[in-house]
Amino acid sequence: GAVVSQHPSRVICKSGTSVKIECRSLDFQATTMFWYRQFPKQSLMLMATSNEGSKATYEQGVEKDKFLINHASLTLSTLTVTSAHPEDSSFYICSARGGGLAPDEQFFGPGTRLTVL
Amino acid sequence: RKEVEQDPGPFNVPEGATVAFNCTYSNSASQSFFWYRQDCRKEPKLLMSVYSSGNEDGRFTAQLNRASQYISLLIRDSKLSDSATYLCVVNRPTDKLIFGTGTRLQVFP
């Protein structure tokens, strides 16, 4: 299947710093990328939907000024957590759509575990 | 009410057992249904899509009942390697995937 990478896989930062996470589709062009967050023992929660060249669409309750999403090309989307706080500590996973036979099939990156001290 | 509801488990079963997971969804306009598998601290991986006619992939059988808004997954002849969390996933009509909280399966020797 299609491959999606994420970088970094793990990050530990101090409160108040900003953290950028990259999501890349390696062998296909992703028309749409999605960003999810997963807290321990909870389900994946969609944060935002990102289409190349346009502004991301955020889910209700997700602050767009805090979670900046840029989707500058068909193979790269970035999520920047600005002024991170301990409550932002979570597992952030991206997915990309466009590489599968099924039009709505999403391929997931390996995730980024963020710990804010 | 959550859009996708699953029994969190855990289901503890011996090797070789048959185990079934259920899932209900609330949005009757949903069109696509999936089961994903998620190992601890890893990303979810697609196990199988679920079709109205029911479908089978080796030891795994998925069923969909649109009238009841109910999805099931049956695993036969459980292996130790089947131990994971199984996520029921439904698409919203706007093409967004909604994940259940998952059902944890632990297969023991």
PDB file of C-alpha atoms in Angstrom:
ATOM      1  CA  GLY A   1       0.000   0.000   0.000  1.00  0.00           C
ATOM      2  CA  ALA A   2       0.890   3.656  -0.114  1.00  0.00           C
ATOM      3  CA  VAL A   3       3.454   4.919   2.384  1.00  0.00           C
ATOM      4  CA  VAL A   4       3.152   7.960   4.612  1.00  0.00           C
ATOM      5  CA  SER A   5       5.983   9.150   6.811  1.00  0.00           C
ATOM      6  CA  GLN A   6       5.985  11.485   9.775  1.00  0.00           C
ATOM      7  CA  HIS A   7       8.822  13.353  11.362  1.00  0.00           C
ATOM      8  CA  PRO A   8       9.783  13.481  14.145  1.00  0.00           C
ATOM      9  CA  SER A   9       8.501  10.273  15.670  1.00  0.00           C
ATOM     10  CA  ARG A  10       8.948  11.621  19.142  1.00  0.00           C
ATOM     11  CA  VAL A  11       9.516  15.065  20.599  1.00  0.00           C
ATOM     12  CA  ILE A  12       9.895  16.385  24.097  1.00  0.00           C
ATOM     13  CA  CYS A  13       9.772  20.124  24.560  1.00  0.00           C
ATOM     14  CA  LYS A  14       9.376  22.778  27.190  1.00  0.00           C
ATOM     15  CA  SER A  15       6.117  24.549  27.769  1.00  0.00           C
ATOM     16  CA  GLY A  16       5.746  27.611  25.573  1.00  0.00           C
ATOM     17  CA  THR A  17       7.789  26.364  22.645  1.00  0.00           C
ATOM     18  CA  SER A  18       6.464  25.564  19.192  1.00  0.00           C
ATOM     19  CA  VAL A  19       6.766  22.169  17.584  1.00  0.00           C
ATOM     20  CA  LYS A  20       6.506  21.359  13.893  1.00  0.00           C
ATOM     21  CA  ILE A  21       5.476  17.925  12.666  1.00  0.00           C
ATOM     22  CA  GLU A  22       5.894  16.903   9.040  1.00  0.00           C
ATOM     23  CA  CYS A  23       3.737  14.450   7.149  1.00  0.00           C
ATOM     24  CA  ARG A  24       4.856  13.178   3.762  1.00  0.00           C
ATOM     25  CA  SER A  25       3.289  10.869   1.226  1.00  0.00           C
ATOM     26  CA  LEU A  26       6.268   9.015  -0.193  1.00  0.00           C
ATOM     27  CA  ASP A  27       4.975   7.275  -3.278  1.00  0.00           C
ATOM     28  CA  PHE A  28       1.776   9.036  -4.209  1.00  0.00           C
ATOM     29  CA  GLN A  29       0.277  12.468  -4.453  1.00  0.00           C
ATOM     30  CA  ALA A  30      -2.034  13.180  -1.575  1.00  0.00           C
ATOM     31  CA  THR A  31      -4.963  15.318  -2.570  1.00  0.00           C
ATOM     32  CA  THR A  32      -6.070  15.545   1.040  1.00  0.00           C
ATOM     33  CA  MET A  33      -4.265  15.096   4.321  1.00  0.00           C
ATOM     34  CA  PHE A  34      -5.830  14.742   7.728  1.00  0.00           C
ATOM     35  CA  TRP A  35      -4.441  15.434  11.173  1.00  0.00           C
ATOM     36  CA  TYR A  36      -5.621  13.432  14.168  1.00  0.00           C
ATOM     37  CA  ARG A  37      -4.839  13.466  17.837  1.00  0.00           C
ATOM     38  CA  GLN A  38      -5.122  10.514  20.180  1.00  0.00           C
ATOM     39  CA  PHE A  39      -5.005  10.729  23.960  1.00  0.00           C
ATOM     40  CA  PRO A  40      -4.295   7.565  25.976  1.00  0.00           C
ATOM     41  CA  LYS A  41      -7.109   5.016  25.823  1.00  0.00           C
ATOM     42  CA  GLN A  42      -9.173   7.271  23.598  1.00  0.00           C
ATOM     43  CA  SER A  43     -10.077   7.166  19.945  1.00  0.00           C
ATOM     44  CA  LEU A  44      -8.410   9.112  17.202  1.00  0.00           C
ATOM     45  CA  MET A  45      -9.989  12.538  17.006  1.00  0.00           C
ATOM     46  CA  LEU A  46      -9.887  14.401  13.728  1.00  0.00           C
ATOM     47  CA  MET A  47      -8.356  17.839  14.193  1.00  0.00           C
ATOM     48  CA  ALA A  48      -8.343  19.213  10.684  1.00  0.00           C
ATOM     49  CA  THR A  49      -8.565  18.424   7.000  1.00  0.00           C
ATOM     50  CA  SER A  50      -5.995  19.874   4.674  1.00  0.00           C
ATOM     51  CA  ASN A  51      -6.151  20.213   0.905  1.00  0.00           C
ATOM     52  CA  GLU A  52      -3.107  21.214  -1.075  1.00  0.00           C
ATOM     53  CA  GLY A  53      -2.974  24.909  -1.769  1.00  0.00           C
ATOM     54  CA  SER A  54      -5.923  25.877   0.374  1.00  0.00           C
ATOM     55  CA  LYS A  55      -6.619  26.633   3.999  1.00  0.00           C
ATOM     56  CA  ALA A  56      -7.214  23.769   6.346  1.00  0.00           C
ATOM     57  CA  THR A  57     -10.679  23.054   7.678  1.00  0.00           C
ATOM     58  CA  TYR A  58     -10.659  22.626  11.423  1.00  0.00           C
ATOM     59  CA  GLU A  59     -13.010  20.526  13.486  1.00  0.00           C
ATOM     60  CA  GLN A  60     -15.133  22.151  16.117  1.00  0.00           C
ATOM     61  CA  GLY A  61     -13.157  22.923  19.246  1.00  0.00           C
ATOM     62  CA  VAL A  62      -9.743  22.885  17.565  1.00  0.00           C
ATOM     63  CA  GLU A  63      -8.001  26.264  17.672  1.00  0.00           C
ATOM     64  CA  LYS A  64      -6.666  27.127  14.248  1.00  0.00           C
ATOM     65  CA  ASP A  65      -4.260  29.714  15.661  1.00  0.00           C
ATOM     66  CA  LYS A  66      -2.743  27.144  17.966  1.00  0.00           C
ATOM     67  CA  PHE A  67      -2.512  24.292  15.488  1.00  0.00           C
ATOM     68  CA  LEU A  68      -1.155  25.763  12.281  1.00  0.00           C
ATOM     69  CA  ILE A  69      -1.451  23.576   9.233  1.00  0.00           C
ATOM     70  CA  ASN A  70       0.349  24.125   5.976  1.00  0.00           C
ATOM     71  CA  HIS A  71      -0.147  21.937   2.923  1.00  0.00           C
ATOM     72  CA  ALA A  72       2.215  23.470   0.423  1.00  0.00           C
ATOM     73  CA  SER A  73       2.575  20.525  -1.930  1.00  0.00           C
ATOM     74  CA  LEU A  74       0.835  17.304  -2.862  1.00  0.00           C
ATOM     75  CA  THR A  75       3.310  15.309  -0.796  1.00  0.00           C
ATOM     76  CA  LEU A  76       3.847  17.426   2.311  1.00  0.00           C
ATOM     77  CA  SER A  77       1.699  18.800   5.090  1.00  0.00           C
ATOM     78  CA  THR A  78       2.956  20.287   8.331  1.00  0.00           C
ATOM     79  CA  LEU A  79       1.311  20.776  11.699  1.00  0.00           C
ATOM     80  CA  THR A  80       2.805  23.326  14.050  1.00  0.00           C
ATOM     81  CA  VAL A  81       1.724  23.269  17.663  1.00  0.00           C
ATOM     82  CA  THR A  82       2.343  26.821  18.808  1.00  0.00           C
ATOM     83  CA  SER A  83       3.102  27.714  22.410  1.00  0.00           C
ATOM     84  CA  ALA A  84       2.724  24.106  23.471  1.00  0.00           C
ATOM     85  CA  HIS A  85       1.466  23.302  26.955  1.00  0.00           C
ATOM     86  CA  PRO A  86       1.392  20.025  28.899  1.00  0.00           C
ATOM     87  CA  GLU A  87      -2.233  19.444  27.919  1.00  0.00           C
ATOM     88  CA  ASP A  88      -1.106  19.327  24.279  1.00  0.00           C
ATOM     89  CA  SER A  89       0.908  16.202  25.042  1.00  0.00           C
ATOM     90  CA  SER A  90      -0.586  13.545  22.821  1.00  0.00           C
ATOM     91  CA  PHE A  91      -0.049  11.204  19.895  1.00  0.00           C
ATOM     92  CA  TYR A  92      -0.447  13.139  16.645  1.00  0.00           C
ATOM     93  CA  ILE A  93      -1.127  11.109  13.533  1.00  0.00           C
ATOM     94  CA  CYS A  94      -1.503  12.270   9.978  1.00  0.00           C
ATOM     95  CA  SER A  95      -3.123  10.444   7.128  1.00  0.00           C
ATOM     96  CA  ALA A  96      -3.191  11.008   3.417  1.00  0.00           C
ATOM     97  CA  ARG A  97      -5.738  10.228   0.790  1.00  0.00           C
ATOM     98  CA  GLY A  98      -5.145   9.826  -2.914  1.00  0.00           C
ATOM     99  CA  GLY A  99      -2.987   6.743  -3.176  1.00  0.00           C
ATOM    100  CA  GLY A 100      -5.517   3.983  -2.751  1.00  0.00           C
ATOM    101  CA  LEU A 101      -7.917   2.226  -5.047  1.00  0.00           C
ATOM    102  CA  ALA A 102     -10.850   3.292  -2.905  1.00  0.00           C
ATOM    103  CA  PRO A 103     -11.479   7.032  -3.146  1.00  0.00           C
ATOM    104  CA  ASP A 104     -11.903   7.419   0.599  1.00  0.00           C
ATOM    105  CA  GLU A 105      -9.061   5.156   1.716  1.00  0.00           C
ATOM    106  CA  GLN A 106      -6.637   6.907   4.028  1.00  0.00           C
ATOM    107  CA  PHE A 107      -3.051   5.882   4.683  1.00  0.00           C
ATOM    108  CA  PHE A 108      -1.684   6.708   8.099  1.00  0.00           C
ATOM    109  CA  GLY A 109       1.704   7.942   9.117  1.00  0.00           C
ATOM    110  CA  PRO A 110       3.472   6.285  12.069  1.00  0.00           C
ATOM    111  CA  GLY A 111       2.528   9.114  14.404  1.00  0.00           C
ATOM    112  CA  THR A 112       4.421  11.648  16.481  1.00  0.00           C
ATOM    113  CA  ARG A 113       4.415  11.404  20.238  1.00  0.00           C
ATOM    114  CA  LEU A 114       4.592  14.866  21.748  1.00  0.00           C
ATOM    115  CA  THR A 115       5.451  15.399  25.380  1.00  0.00           C
ATOM    116  CA  VAL A 116       5.338  18.936  26.719  1.00  0.00           C
ATOM    117  CA  LEU A 117       7.072  19.427  30.050  1.00  0.00           C
TER     118      LEU A 117
ATOM    119  CA  ARG B   1     -24.141   9.786  22.114  1.00  0.00           C
ATOM    120  CA  LYS B   2     -20.906   8.966  20.292  1.00  0.00           C
ATOM    121  CA  GLU B   3     -21.026   8.635  16.540  1.00  0.00           C
ATOM    122  CA  VAL B   4     -19.328   5.259  16.675  1.00  0.00           C
ATOM    123  CA  GLU B   5     -19.660   3.047  19.729  1.00  0.00           C
ATOM    124  CA  GLN B   6     -17.707  -0.042  20.604  1.00  0.00           C
ATOM    125  CA  ASP B   7     -17.321  -2.226  23.641  1.00  0.00           C
ATOM    126  CA  PRO B   8     -13.833  -1.324  24.906  1.00  0.00           C
ATOM    127  CA  GLY B   9     -13.165  -4.825  26.210  1.00  0.00           C
ATOM    128  CA  PRO B  10     -10.670  -6.204  26.901  1.00  0.00           C
ATOM    129  CA  PHE B  11     -11.524  -9.517  25.367  1.00  0.00           C
ATOM    130  CA  ASN B  12      -9.152 -12.164  26.716  1.00  0.00           C
ATOM    131  CA  VAL B  13      -9.323 -15.343  24.641  1.00  0.00           C
ATOM    132  CA  PRO B  14      -7.134 -18.436  24.240  1.00  0.00           C
ATOM    133  CA  GLU B  15      -5.349 -19.222  21.023  1.00  0.00           C
ATOM    134  CA  GLY B  16      -7.654 -20.891  18.557  1.00  0.00           C
ATOM    135  CA  ALA B  17     -10.794 -19.267  19.889  1.00  0.00           C
ATOM    136  CA  THR B  18     -13.366 -17.420  17.829  1.00  0.00           C
ATOM    137  CA  VAL B  19     -14.134 -13.899  18.952  1.00  0.00           C
ATOM    138  CA  ALA B  20     -16.623 -11.319  17.705  1.00  0.00           C
ATOM    139  CA  PHE B  21     -16.651  -7.559  18.056  1.00  0.00           C
ATOM    140  CA  ASN B  22     -19.618  -5.302  17.527  1.00  0.00           C
ATOM    141  CA  CYS B  23     -19.970  -1.676  16.647  1.00  0.00           C
ATOM    142  CA  THR B  24     -22.888   0.696  16.182  1.00  0.00           C
ATOM    143  CA  TYR B  25     -22.937   4.020  14.376  1.00  0.00           C
ATOM    144  CA  SER B  26     -25.385   6.872  14.591  1.00  0.00           C
ATOM    145  CA  ASN B  27     -25.196   8.615  11.218  1.00  0.00           C
ATOM    146  CA  SER B  28     -27.514   6.779   8.843  1.00  0.00           C
ATOM    147  CA  ALA B  29     -25.992   8.644   5.893  1.00  0.00           C
ATOM    148  CA  SER B  30     -22.607   6.967   6.375  1.00  0.00           C
ATOM    149  CA  GLN B  31     -21.489   5.091   3.299  1.00  0.00           C
ATOM    150  CA  SER B  32     -18.131   3.496   4.023  1.00  0.00           C
ATOM    151  CA  PHE B  33     -17.178   1.260   6.880  1.00  0.00           C
ATOM    152  CA  PHE B  34     -13.874  -0.186   7.962  1.00  0.00           C
ATOM    153  CA  TRP B  35     -12.114  -2.162  10.616  1.00  0.00           C
ATOM    154  CA  TYR B  36      -8.652  -0.955  11.535  1.00  0.00           C
ATOM    155  CA  ARG B  37      -6.148  -2.574  13.810  1.00  0.00           C
ATOM    156  CA  GLN B  38      -3.972  -0.540  16.145  1.00  0.00           C
ATOM    157  CA  ASP B  39      -1.053  -1.949  18.052  1.00  0.00           C
ATOM    158  CA  CYS B  40       0.114  -0.253  21.218  1.00  0.00           C
ATOM    159  CA  ARG B  41       1.674   3.154  20.528  1.00  0.00           C
ATOM    160  CA  LYS B  42       1.450   2.663  16.774  1.00  0.00           C
ATOM    161  CA  GLU B  43      -0.658   4.103  13.992  1.00  0.00           C
ATOM    162  CA  PRO B  44      -3.869   2.344  12.919  1.00  0.00           C
ATOM    163  CA  LYS B  45      -3.637   0.013   9.955  1.00  0.00           C
ATOM    164  CA  LEU B  46      -6.515  -0.937   7.703  1.00  0.00           C
ATOM    165  CA  LEU B  47      -7.659  -4.483   8.387  1.00  0.00           C
ATOM    166  CA  MET B  48     -10.581  -4.612   5.995  1.00  0.00           C
ATOM    167  CA  SER B  49     -13.394  -2.637   4.471  1.00  0.00           C
ATOM    168  CA  VAL B  50     -16.921  -3.730   5.309  1.00  0.00           C
ATOM    169  CA  TYR B  51     -19.475  -4.295   2.578  1.00  0.00           C
ATOM    170  CA  SER B  52     -23.230  -4.703   2.802  1.00  0.00           C
ATOM    171  CA  SER B  53     -23.037  -8.251   1.518  1.00  0.00           C
ATOM    172  CA  GLY B  54     -20.482  -9.161   4.158  1.00  0.00           C
ATOM    173  CA  ASN B  55     -16.921 -10.025   3.332  1.00  0.00           C
ATOM    174  CA  GLU B  56     -14.241 -12.391   4.419  1.00  0.00           C
ATOM    175  CA  ASP B  57     -10.464 -12.184   4.408  1.00  0.00           C
ATOM    176  CA  GLY B  58      -8.862 -15.350   5.676  1.00  0.00           C
ATOM    177  CA  ARG B  59      -9.779 -15.746   9.338  1.00  0.00           C
ATOM    178  CA  PHE B  60     -11.577 -12.395   9.431  1.00  0.00           C
ATOM    179  CA  THR B  61     -15.216 -11.851   8.523  1.00  0.00           C
ATOM    180  CA  ALA B  62     -16.960  -8.493   8.548  1.00  0.00           C
ATOM    181  CA  GLN B  63     -20.683  -7.882   8.427  1.00  0.00           C
ATOM    182  CA  LEU B  64     -22.747  -4.746   7.992  1.00  0.00           C
ATOM    183  CA  ASN B  65     -26.388  -4.281   8.883  1.00  0.00           C
ATOM    184  CA  ARG B  66     -27.490  -0.903   7.568  1.00  0.00           C
ATOM    185  CA  ALA B  67     -31.000  -1.147   8.978  1.00  0.00           C
ATOM    186  CA  SER B  68     -29.649  -1.594  12.491  1.00  0.00           C
ATOM    187  CA  GLN B  69     -26.554   0.574  11.860  1.00  0.00           C
ATOM    188  CA  TYR B  70     -24.435  -2.235  13.156  1.00  0.00           C
ATOM    189  CA  ILE B  71     -21.058  -3.607  12.096  1.00  0.00           C
ATOM    190  CA  SER B  72     -19.329  -6.732  13.277  1.00  0.00           C
ATOM    191  CA  LEU B  73     -15.951  -8.383  13.001  1.00  0.00           C
ATOM    192  CA  LEU B  74     -15.415 -12.091  13.559  1.00  0.00           C
ATOM    193  CA  ILE B  75     -11.964 -13.532  14.084  1.00  0.00           C
ATOM    194  CA  ARG B  76     -11.621 -17.298  13.821  1.00  0.00           C
ATOM    195  CA  ASP B  77      -8.744 -19.410  15.085  1.00  0.00           C
ATOM    196  CA  SER B  78      -7.224 -16.526  17.057  1.00  0.00           C
ATOM    197  CA  LYS B  79      -3.441 -16.172  17.009  1.00  0.00           C
ATOM    198  CA  LEU B  80      -1.218 -14.523  19.581  1.00  0.00           C
ATOM    199  CA  SER B  81      -0.369 -11.965  16.912  1.00  0.00           C
ATOM    200  CA  ASP B  82      -4.021 -10.913  16.733  1.00  0.00           C
ATOM    201  CA  SER B  83      -3.619  -9.172  20.098  1.00  0.00           C
ATOM    202  CA  ALA B  84      -4.305  -5.512  19.394  1.00  0.00           C
ATOM    203  CA  THR B  85      -7.028  -2.890  19.545  1.00  0.00           C
ATOM    204  CA  TYR B  86      -9.625  -3.136  16.799  1.00  0.00           C
ATOM    205  CA  LEU B  87     -11.109   0.137  15.668  1.00  0.00           C
ATOM    206  CA  CYS B  88     -14.489   0.438  14.028  1.00  0.00           C
ATOM    207  CA  VAL B  89     -14.367   3.302  11.542  1.00  0.00           C
ATOM    208  CA  VAL B  90     -17.206   4.977   9.697  1.00  0.00           C
ATOM    209  CA  ASN B  91     -17.084   7.757   7.190  1.00  0.00           C
ATOM    210  CA  ARG B  92     -19.200  10.838   7.511  1.00  0.00           C
ATOM    211  CA  PRO B  93     -20.890  11.865   4.306  1.00  0.00           C
ATOM    212  CA  THR B  94     -18.360  14.702   4.123  1.00  0.00           C
ATOM    213  CA  ASP B  95     -15.642  12.096   3.656  1.00  0.00           C
ATOM    214  CA  LYS B  96     -14.239  12.242   7.127  1.00  0.00           C
ATOM    215  CA  LEU B  97     -13.446   9.112   9.044  1.00  0.00           C
ATOM    216  CA  ILE B  98     -14.872   8.762  12.522  1.00  0.00           C
ATOM    217  CA  PHE B  99     -13.130   6.296  14.786  1.00  0.00           C
ATOM    218  CA  GLY B 100     -14.595   4.281  17.602  1.00  0.00           C
ATOM    219  CA  THR B 101     -12.602   4.051  20.804  1.00  0.00           C
ATOM    220  CA  GLY B 102     -11.600   0.520  19.902  1.00  0.00           C
ATOM    221  CA  THR B 103     -11.998  -2.933  21.357  1.00  0.00           C
ATOM    222  CA  ARG B 104      -8.941  -4.434  22.929  1.00  0.00           C
ATOM    223  CA  LEU B 105      -8.194  -8.078  22.211  1.00  0.00           C
ATOM    224  CA  GLN B 106      -5.667 -10.125  24.156  1.00  0.00           C
ATOM    225  CA  VAL B 107      -4.992 -13.650  22.925  1.00  0.00           C
ATOM    226  CA  PHE B 108      -3.206 -15.879  25.407  1.00  0.00           C
ATOM    227  CA  PRO B 109      -1.396 -19.201  24.877  1.00  0.00           C
TER     228      PRO B 109
END
